[in-house]
Amino acid sequence: MTTTRSERHVPVNTVPAQDPTGLHITLRTGSGTGSTRLSAFDHALHLAGVADFNLVTLSSVIPPGSRLEHVDTPLAGAHGDLLFCVRAEAYASHPGEVAWAGLGWCADETGAGLFVEHHGSSEQQVRGLIAASLADMVATRGHDYGTVSMSLASATCVDQPVCALVLAAYQVATWHESTPAATTTGAVPPVTPDDADTSALGDDEAGRSVSVPVPAAAQSAVARVSVESRVDTVTAADYYQLYRDAFSDIETRAVARHMLHESEFLEEMHDPRVRKYIAWGHDGQAIGMTTLTTDLEAVPWISPRWFARRFPEHSARNAVYYFGFALVHPEHQGAQVLHAMIEPMALEVMKNRGVVSWDMCAFNDARGFGETYMKLLEAYGEVTTEVIDHQTYYAATYHDPATDSTR
């Protein structure tokens, strides 16, 4: 039995504007469950009244004249119509895990405003992320958009995957009338290997995917490697299962937590600052992933200021890279898949005369992973590799109360 619950926090007057010609944006929530993450997402859509639409996700800007209203009734429209929307969803797949999703927004007296969407493992985390994002976005525009409002949903997993969903429905359109709009949603055509330049991936092209050449030595195992700036939520949830399969044994092998929680993993998959290098098998399935970033603020377990002090010249050129993690599906583990993903990363760092850092627990180091990474990286140029820090964990085990002679 899976329990779900939804919590909504919507002021009575979310947007002052009452222009009858403006958009009537309806806010909807749903907390669904299913035997898979995808079916849990579909159940949440059903509870939100929008299950039979094809969703077109927007970039979170509220047009002037808009008015917002929270509703619990199904949205009118024909089966298969397009729904232009902003949405946040969160997933939990293991007993006891809680998923929180939230939309936050603010709008001025004309009804123009901004939406943000976040997800996490607690209400406090999601509220904090929403407030921080909107504060930055408002400051960037230098315009007073008024008070921040939020709508939140949560779902708790007991024995099946769950999905918490908050969706702002902008407008419904048929395929015929929406054809021009549907071609402007940010899709980017595939890039051929000869034209691929992973350095072109940035915040302004979130969602872009490029293909990079597969080394000859890896082609028997890897059909292609793609570089993604942002991965959609449903696909990211599937990747998280691959991540768990690859890292499950580390939970009992290292003192420090090396596995990201699902909410943290999904946040990283959505973060365009972190590039995802994905290896695909010949059956079309993802079999490996590595991550790389030059924005060290995107890596919560390191100190960007330390790197700025240690590598000042590289930092000034934005040429300090962090290699987040490397995973290969247990059925495909071997140097070939790792080689296919690390080569494009190493070539980029080499091109920029950069420095790339990574961390590794003693268990994986003893298994030879550190040496493998070094050999792969050293194949692309003259490289100096050094250990830049150590962490030691201590344990004091008490056996008996202290006596006078031992004090």
Short mmCIF file of C-alpha atoms in Angstrom, two decimals:
data_model
loop_
_atom_site.label_atom_id
_atom_site.label_comp_id
_atom_site.label_asym_id
_atom_site.label_seq_id
_atom_site.Cartn_x
_atom_site.Cartn_y
_atom_site.Cartn_z
CA MET A 1 0.00 0.00 0.00
CA THR A 2 1.37 3.39 -0.97
CA THR A 3 0.23 6.52 0.77
CA THR A 4 0.15 9.87 -0.96
CA ARG A 5 -0.81 13.32 0.11
CA SER A 6 -1.00 16.73 -1.46
CA GLU A 7 -0.50 20.06 0.25
CA ARG A 8 -1.40 23.34 -1.44
CA HIS A 9 -0.42 26.81 -0.41
CA VAL A 10 -2.20 29.29 -2.68
CA PRO A 11 -3.29 32.81 -1.62
CA VAL A 12 -6.83 33.86 -2.55
CA ASN A 13 -5.60 36.59 -4.90
CA THR A 14 -2.53 35.16 -6.56
CA VAL A 15 -2.45 37.71 -9.40
CA PRO A 16 -4.21 41.08 -9.15
CA ALA A 17 -4.97 41.37 -12.87
CA GLN A 18 -8.51 40.43 -13.93
CA ASP A 19 -8.20 41.09 -17.66
CA PRO A 20 -10.82 38.85 -19.32
CA THR A 21 -8.65 38.69 -22.44
CA GLY A 22 -5.62 37.43 -20.51
CA LEU A 23 -4.64 33.86 -19.75
CA HIS A 24 -6.59 31.93 -17.12
CA ILE A 25 -3.83 29.76 -15.65
CA THR A 26 -5.08 26.91 -13.49
CA LEU A 27 -2.91 25.37 -10.79
CA ARG A 28 -3.30 21.63 -10.29
CA THR A 29 -1.75 19.02 -8.00
CA GLY A 30 -1.66 15.26 -7.90
CA SER A 31 0.14 12.60 -5.86
CA GLY A 32 0.15 9.34 -7.78
CA THR A 33 1.40 5.81 -7.37
CA GLY A 34 2.18 2.97 -9.76
CA SER A 35 4.32 -0.08 -10.37
CA THR A 36 6.81 2.15 -12.25
CA ARG A 37 7.80 5.81 -12.00
CA LEU A 38 6.16 6.46 -15.36
CA SER A 39 2.82 5.00 -14.30
CA ALA A 40 3.04 6.93 -11.00
CA PHE A 41 3.55 10.11 -13.06
CA ASP A 42 0.54 9.22 -15.22
CA HIS A 43 -1.57 8.62 -12.10
CA ALA A 44 -0.54 12.02 -10.74
CA LEU A 45 -1.53 13.62 -14.07
CA HIS A 46 -4.89 11.87 -13.82
CA LEU A 47 -5.47 13.20 -10.32
CA ALA A 48 -4.52 16.67 -11.55
CA GLY A 49 -7.08 16.39 -14.36
CA VAL A 50 -4.64 16.51 -17.28
CA ALA A 51 -3.77 12.88 -18.04
CA ASP A 52 -5.03 12.84 -21.64
CA PHE A 53 -3.04 15.82 -22.94
CA ASN A 54 0.35 15.95 -24.63
CA LEU A 55 2.38 18.26 -22.40
CA VAL A 56 4.43 21.12 -23.85
CA THR A 57 6.60 22.49 -21.06
CA LEU A 58 7.15 26.26 -21.02
CA SER A 59 10.02 28.33 -19.65
CA SER A 60 8.16 29.76 -16.66
CA VAL A 61 7.29 33.33 -17.72
CA ILE A 62 3.77 34.59 -16.90
CA PRO A 63 2.35 36.92 -19.60
CA PRO A 64 0.66 40.26 -18.66
CA GLY A 65 -3.06 40.02 -17.95
CA SER A 66 -2.82 36.51 -16.56
CA ARG A 67 -4.84 35.34 -13.57
CA LEU A 68 -4.13 32.23 -11.52
CA GLU A 69 -6.64 29.95 -9.86
CA HIS A 70 -6.30 26.62 -8.08
CA VAL A 71 -8.81 24.04 -9.35
CA ASP A 72 -9.62 20.39 -8.62
CA THR A 73 -11.72 19.61 -11.72
CA PRO A 74 -10.48 18.00 -14.96
CA LEU A 75 -9.27 20.37 -17.66
CA ALA A 76 -11.53 20.63 -20.71
CA GLY A 77 -10.09 19.43 -24.02
CA ALA A 78 -10.02 16.56 -26.49
CA HIS A 79 -7.95 13.41 -26.05
CA GLY A 80 -4.43 14.07 -27.34
CA ASP A 81 -4.63 17.87 -27.44
CA LEU A 82 -1.56 19.89 -26.53
CA LEU A 83 -1.35 21.48 -23.09
CA PHE A 84 1.11 24.34 -22.65
CA CYS A 85 2.18 24.23 -19.02
CA VAL A 86 4.79 24.72 -16.33
CA ARG A 87 5.24 21.73 -14.06
CA ALA A 88 7.27 20.34 -11.17
CA GLU A 89 7.38 16.68 -10.26
CA ALA A 90 9.27 14.59 -7.76
CA TYR A 91 9.65 10.84 -7.39
CA ALA A 92 10.28 8.40 -4.54
CA SER A 93 10.86 4.70 -5.17
CA HIS A 94 12.12 3.24 -1.89
CA PRO A 95 10.05 2.63 1.24
CA GLY A 96 10.09 5.61 3.56
CA GLU A 97 11.28 8.10 0.95
CA VAL A 98 9.25 11.28 0.55
CA ALA A 99 9.01 13.29 -2.65
CA TRP A 100 8.13 17.00 -2.65
CA ALA A 101 7.38 19.11 -5.73
CA GLY A 102 6.54 22.79 -5.86
CA LEU A 103 5.80 25.73 -8.11
CA GLY A 104 6.54 29.24 -6.92
CA TRP A 105 5.56 32.46 -8.60
CA CYS A 106 5.25 36.21 -8.27
CA ALA A 107 3.48 38.78 -10.46
CA ASP A 108 3.10 42.53 -10.67
CA GLU A 109 -0.09 44.63 -10.92
CA THR A 110 -0.41 43.87 -14.66
CA GLY A 111 -0.40 40.12 -14.10
CA ALA A 112 3.06 39.67 -15.64
CA GLY A 113 5.33 37.48 -13.57
CA LEU A 114 7.60 34.49 -13.17
CA PHE A 115 7.22 30.82 -12.29
CA VAL A 116 9.91 28.51 -10.90
CA GLU A 117 9.71 24.78 -10.36
CA HIS A 118 11.66 22.71 -7.86
CA HIS A 119 11.61 19.29 -6.25
CA GLY A 120 13.31 17.72 -3.25
CA SER A 121 13.01 15.39 -0.29
CA SER A 122 11.46 17.87 2.17
CA GLU A 123 9.03 20.78 2.21
CA GLN A 124 11.68 23.06 3.70
CA GLN A 125 14.16 22.23 0.93
CA VAL A 126 11.67 22.94 -1.85
CA ARG A 127 10.45 26.17 -0.26
CA GLY A 128 14.03 27.36 0.12
CA LEU A 129 14.91 26.56 -3.49
CA ILE A 130 11.81 28.34 -4.80
CA ALA A 131 12.48 31.45 -2.72
CA ALA A 132 16.15 31.56 -3.75
CA SER A 133 15.45 31.09 -7.47
CA LEU A 134 12.75 33.74 -7.59
CA ALA A 135 14.90 36.20 -5.64
CA ASP A 136 17.70 35.77 -8.21
CA MET A 137 15.37 36.02 -11.20
CA VAL A 138 13.68 39.16 -9.86
CA ALA A 139 17.05 40.75 -9.10
CA THR A 140 18.27 39.97 -12.62
CA ARG A 141 15.29 41.81 -14.11
CA GLY A 142 15.38 44.71 -11.65
CA HIS A 143 11.59 44.75 -11.44
CA ASP A 144 9.26 44.38 -8.45
CA TYR A 145 7.03 41.38 -9.09
CA GLY A 146 5.42 41.42 -5.66
CA THR A 147 4.95 38.70 -3.08
CA VAL A 148 6.07 35.11 -3.68
CA SER A 149 3.34 32.44 -3.66
CA MET A 150 3.80 28.67 -3.70
CA SER A 151 1.90 25.49 -4.43
CA LEU A 152 3.36 22.23 -3.08
CA ALA A 153 2.57 18.54 -3.32
CA SER A 154 4.12 15.56 -1.54
CA ALA A 155 4.01 11.79 -1.83
CA THR A 156 5.40 9.12 0.49
CA CYS A 157 6.51 5.74 -0.82
CA VAL A 158 5.52 2.64 1.12
CA ASP A 159 5.96 -0.20 -1.37
CA GLN A 160 5.59 1.25 -4.88
CA PRO A 161 7.01 4.29 -6.73
CA VAL A 162 5.18 7.56 -6.18
CA CYS A 163 5.10 10.91 -7.94
CA ALA A 164 4.20 14.32 -6.52
CA LEU A 165 3.09 16.78 -9.20
CA VAL A 166 2.27 20.49 -9.34
CA LEU A 167 1.22 21.83 -12.74
CA ALA A 168 0.22 25.26 -14.03
CA ALA A 169 -1.98 24.82 -17.12
CA TYR A 170 -1.66 27.80 -19.48
CA GLN A 171 -3.63 26.89 -22.57
CA VAL A 172 -5.00 23.94 -24.55
CA ALA A 173 -4.53 23.79 -28.32
CA THR A 174 -5.25 21.28 -31.06
CA TRP A 175 -2.44 20.00 -33.23
CA HIS A 176 -3.65 22.01 -36.22
CA GLU A 177 -3.78 25.39 -34.52
CA SER A 178 -0.59 24.87 -32.52
CA THR A 179 1.79 23.74 -35.27
CA PRO A 180 3.74 27.05 -35.43
CA ALA A 181 4.07 27.22 -31.64
CA ALA A 182 5.08 23.59 -31.35
CA THR A 183 8.15 24.22 -33.48
CA THR A 184 9.52 26.83 -31.09
CA THR A 185 9.77 24.84 -27.87
CA GLY A 186 13.54 24.63 -27.91
CA ALA A 187 14.12 21.33 -29.67
CA VAL A 188 17.56 21.20 -31.30
CA PRO A 189 18.34 18.93 -34.26
CA PRO A 190 20.97 16.24 -33.73
CA VAL A 191 24.57 17.33 -34.20
CA THR A 192 26.88 15.15 -36.26
CA PRO A 193 30.09 13.98 -34.59
CA ASP A 194 32.26 16.16 -36.85
CA ASP A 195 30.37 19.28 -35.72
CA ALA A 196 30.00 18.35 -32.07
CA ASP A 197 31.48 20.85 -29.61
CA THR A 198 30.53 20.08 -26.04
CA SER A 199 31.83 23.44 -24.87
CA ALA A 200 28.85 25.00 -26.64
CA LEU A 201 26.47 23.49 -24.12
CA GLY A 202 25.47 26.15 -21.61
CA ASP A 203 22.65 27.58 -19.52
CA ASP A 204 21.20 29.37 -22.53
CA GLU A 205 20.77 26.06 -24.37
CA ALA A 206 19.30 23.93 -21.61
CA GLY A 207 17.90 20.75 -23.10
CA ARG A 208 20.35 20.60 -26.01
CA SER A 209 21.89 17.26 -26.85
CA VAL A 210 24.93 16.68 -29.04
CA SER A 211 26.62 13.50 -30.21
CA VAL A 212 30.36 12.92 -29.96
CA PRO A 213 32.52 10.32 -31.72
CA VAL A 214 32.93 6.89 -30.11
CA PRO A 215 36.58 5.73 -29.87
CA ALA A 216 37.30 2.79 -32.16
CA ALA A 217 38.36 0.66 -29.18
CA ALA A 218 34.92 1.12 -27.59
CA GLN A 219 32.65 0.68 -30.61
CA SER A 220 31.97 -2.99 -29.93
CA ALA A 221 30.31 -2.03 -26.62
CA VAL A 222 29.06 1.52 -27.28
CA ALA A 223 26.90 2.62 -30.20
CA ARG A 224 27.01 6.34 -29.43
CA VAL A 225 27.76 8.91 -26.74
CA SER A 226 25.51 11.91 -26.22
CA VAL A 227 26.21 15.00 -24.14
CA GLU A 228 23.14 16.39 -22.41
CA SER A 229 22.78 19.71 -20.62
CA ARG A 230 19.41 18.83 -19.10
CA VAL A 231 17.57 15.52 -18.89
CA ASP A 232 13.77 15.36 -18.62
CA THR A 233 12.33 14.07 -15.36
CA VAL A 234 10.99 10.72 -16.54
CA THR A 235 14.24 9.82 -18.33
CA ALA A 236 16.26 11.04 -15.36
CA ALA A 237 14.25 8.75 -13.09
CA ASP A 238 15.21 5.81 -15.33
CA TYR A 239 18.85 6.90 -15.16
CA TYR A 240 18.62 6.92 -11.37
CA GLN A 241 17.88 3.19 -11.45
CA LEU A 242 21.01 2.72 -13.56
CA TYR A 243 22.89 4.85 -11.03
CA ARG A 244 21.66 2.71 -8.11
CA ASP A 245 22.52 -0.52 -9.96
CA ALA A 246 26.07 0.71 -10.55
CA PHE A 247 26.70 2.14 -7.06
CA SER A 248 24.63 -0.08 -4.77
CA ASP A 249 27.63 -1.88 -3.22
CA ILE A 250 29.36 1.36 -2.19
CA GLU A 251 26.77 2.00 0.52
CA THR A 252 28.41 -0.64 2.72
CA ARG A 253 32.00 -0.10 1.53
CA ALA A 254 32.68 3.58 2.33
CA VAL A 255 32.06 5.71 5.43
CA ALA A 256 31.21 8.84 3.45
CA ARG A 257 27.95 8.84 1.53
CA HIS A 258 28.90 8.50 -2.13
CA MET A 259 25.40 7.83 -3.46
CA LEU A 260 23.12 10.76 -4.17
CA HIS A 261 19.56 10.60 -2.91
CA GLU A 262 17.03 10.41 -5.73
CA SER A 263 15.99 14.05 -5.30
CA GLU A 264 19.66 15.13 -5.45
CA PHE A 265 20.30 13.00 -8.53
CA LEU A 266 17.25 14.41 -10.35
CA GLU A 267 18.32 17.94 -9.41
CA GLU A 268 21.70 17.29 -11.03
CA MET A 269 20.06 15.83 -14.14
CA HIS A 270 17.99 19.02 -14.48
CA ASP A 271 20.94 21.33 -13.80
CA PRO A 272 22.29 22.71 -17.14
CA ARG A 273 25.57 23.62 -15.42
CA VAL A 274 26.40 19.91 -15.22
CA ARG A 275 27.06 18.12 -18.51
CA LYS A 276 25.94 14.53 -18.70
CA TYR A 277 28.00 12.23 -20.97
CA ILE A 278 25.79 9.21 -21.69
CA ALA A 279 26.96 6.00 -23.34
CA TRP A 280 24.33 4.08 -25.28
CA GLY A 281 24.48 0.39 -26.06
CA HIS A 282 23.63 -1.13 -29.42
CA ASP A 283 20.19 -2.04 -28.07
CA GLY A 284 19.39 1.66 -27.55
CA GLN A 285 19.65 1.51 -23.76
CA ALA A 286 21.77 3.84 -21.62
CA ILE A 287 24.65 1.79 -20.20
CA GLY A 288 26.89 4.46 -18.67
CA MET A 289 27.09 8.06 -17.54
CA THR A 290 29.72 10.54 -16.43
CA THR A 291 29.27 14.17 -15.36
CA LEU A 292 31.49 17.22 -15.77
CA THR A 293 31.15 20.88 -14.82
CA THR A 294 33.17 24.09 -14.69
CA ASP A 295 30.70 25.68 -12.28
CA LEU A 296 31.99 24.34 -8.99
CA GLU A 297 28.99 25.80 -7.14
CA ALA A 298 27.04 22.96 -8.75
CA VAL A 299 29.05 20.40 -6.71
CA PRO A 300 27.74 20.65 -3.14
CA TRP A 301 30.45 18.52 -1.49
CA ILE A 302 33.47 20.62 -2.53
CA SER A 303 34.72 24.15 -1.77
CA PRO A 304 34.93 26.39 -4.88
CA ARG A 305 37.02 28.89 -2.92
CA TRP A 306 39.66 26.24 -2.26
CA PHE A 307 40.00 25.57 -5.98
CA ALA A 308 40.12 29.30 -6.77
CA ARG A 309 43.03 29.67 -4.35
CA ARG A 310 44.82 26.49 -5.45
CA PHE A 311 44.39 27.09 -9.21
CA PRO A 312 44.07 30.88 -9.61
CA GLU A 313 45.16 31.06 -13.26
CA HIS A 314 42.83 28.25 -14.33
CA SER A 315 39.99 29.71 -12.27
CA ALA A 316 40.39 33.07 -13.99
CA ARG A 317 39.93 31.31 -17.35
CA ASN A 318 37.01 29.19 -16.13
CA ALA A 319 39.18 26.14 -16.83
CA VAL A 320 38.77 24.27 -13.53
CA TYR A 321 36.62 21.19 -14.17
CA TYR A 322 35.07 18.76 -11.71
CA PHE A 323 34.46 15.16 -12.72
CA GLY A 324 31.38 14.30 -10.65
CA PHE A 325 30.88 10.56 -11.07
CA ALA A 326 31.30 7.72 -13.54
CA LEU A 327 28.92 4.80 -13.66
CA VAL A 328 28.64 1.79 -15.92
CA HIS A 329 25.79 -0.70 -15.84
CA PRO A 330 26.87 -3.90 -14.05
CA GLU A 331 26.24 -5.95 -17.20
CA HIS A 332 28.54 -3.72 -19.26
CA GLN A 333 31.33 -2.87 -16.85
CA GLY A 334 34.74 -2.60 -18.40
CA ALA A 335 37.19 -0.03 -19.70
CA GLN A 336 35.50 0.25 -23.10
CA VAL A 337 32.37 2.05 -21.87
CA LEU A 338 34.38 4.23 -19.50
CA HIS A 339 36.80 5.06 -22.31
CA ALA A 340 33.97 6.16 -24.59
CA MET A 341 32.69 8.66 -22.02
CA ILE A 342 35.99 9.96 -20.66
CA GLU A 343 37.57 10.65 -24.06
CA PRO A 344 35.31 13.62 -24.99
CA MET A 345 35.67 14.99 -21.45
CA ALA A 346 39.46 14.75 -21.56
CA LEU A 347 39.62 16.32 -25.02
CA GLU A 348 37.65 19.33 -23.84
CA VAL A 349 39.84 19.83 -20.77
CA MET A 350 42.94 19.40 -22.92
CA LYS A 351 41.67 21.91 -25.49
CA ASN A 352 41.27 24.53 -22.77
CA ARG A 353 44.54 23.60 -21.00
CA GLY A 354 42.42 23.01 -17.96
CA VAL A 355 42.65 21.10 -14.71
CA VAL A 356 40.13 18.39 -13.82
CA SER A 357 39.60 17.04 -10.29
CA TRP A 358 37.61 14.17 -8.87
CA ASP A 359 37.21 12.31 -5.59
CA MET A 360 37.27 8.61 -4.82
CA CYS A 361 36.81 6.45 -1.74
CA ALA A 362 39.59 4.10 -0.61
CA PHE A 363 37.51 1.04 -1.59
CA ASN A 364 37.31 2.08 -5.24
CA ASP A 365 40.89 3.29 -5.25
CA ALA A 366 42.03 -0.13 -4.06
CA ARG A 367 40.04 -1.71 -6.89
CA GLY A 368 42.18 0.22 -9.36
CA PHE A 369 39.62 2.80 -10.47
CA GLY A 370 41.92 5.72 -9.68
CA GLU A 371 44.71 4.26 -11.79
CA THR A 372 42.23 3.55 -14.62
CA TYR A 373 41.02 7.16 -14.66
CA MET A 374 44.59 8.46 -14.66
CA LYS A 375 45.64 6.23 -17.56
CA LEU A 376 42.63 7.28 -19.62
CA LEU A 377 43.21 10.98 -18.95
CA GLU A 378 46.94 10.78 -19.59
CA ALA A 379 46.32 9.38 -23.08
CA TYR A 380 45.30 12.81 -24.41
CA GLY A 381 48.25 14.98 -23.47
CA GLU A 382 51.03 15.73 -21.05
CA VAL A 383 49.37 15.53 -17.65
CA THR A 384 50.54 15.93 -14.06
CA THR A 385 48.31 14.09 -11.60
CA GLU A 386 48.51 14.71 -7.84
CA VAL A 387 46.54 13.95 -4.69
CA ILE A 388 45.14 17.28 -3.48
CA ASP A 389 43.50 16.28 -0.19
CA HIS A 390 42.83 13.43 2.25
CA GLN A 391 39.95 12.69 4.61
CA THR A 392 40.38 10.36 7.61
CA TYR A 393 37.47 8.99 9.64
CA TYR A 394 37.99 7.92 13.26
CA ALA A 395 35.92 5.70 15.56
CA ALA A 396 36.17 5.42 19.35
CA THR A 397 34.45 2.29 20.70
CA TYR A 398 33.57 2.26 24.42
CA HIS A 399 33.66 -1.05 26.28
CA ASP A 400 33.21 -0.35 29.99
CA PRO A 401 32.67 2.67 32.23
CA ALA A 402 35.80 4.52 33.28
CA THR A 403 37.42 3.54 36.60
CA ASP A 404 39.59 5.64 38.90
CA SER A 405 42.72 3.99 37.49
CA THR A 406 41.85 4.85 33.89
CA ARG A 407 40.93 8.50 34.45
#
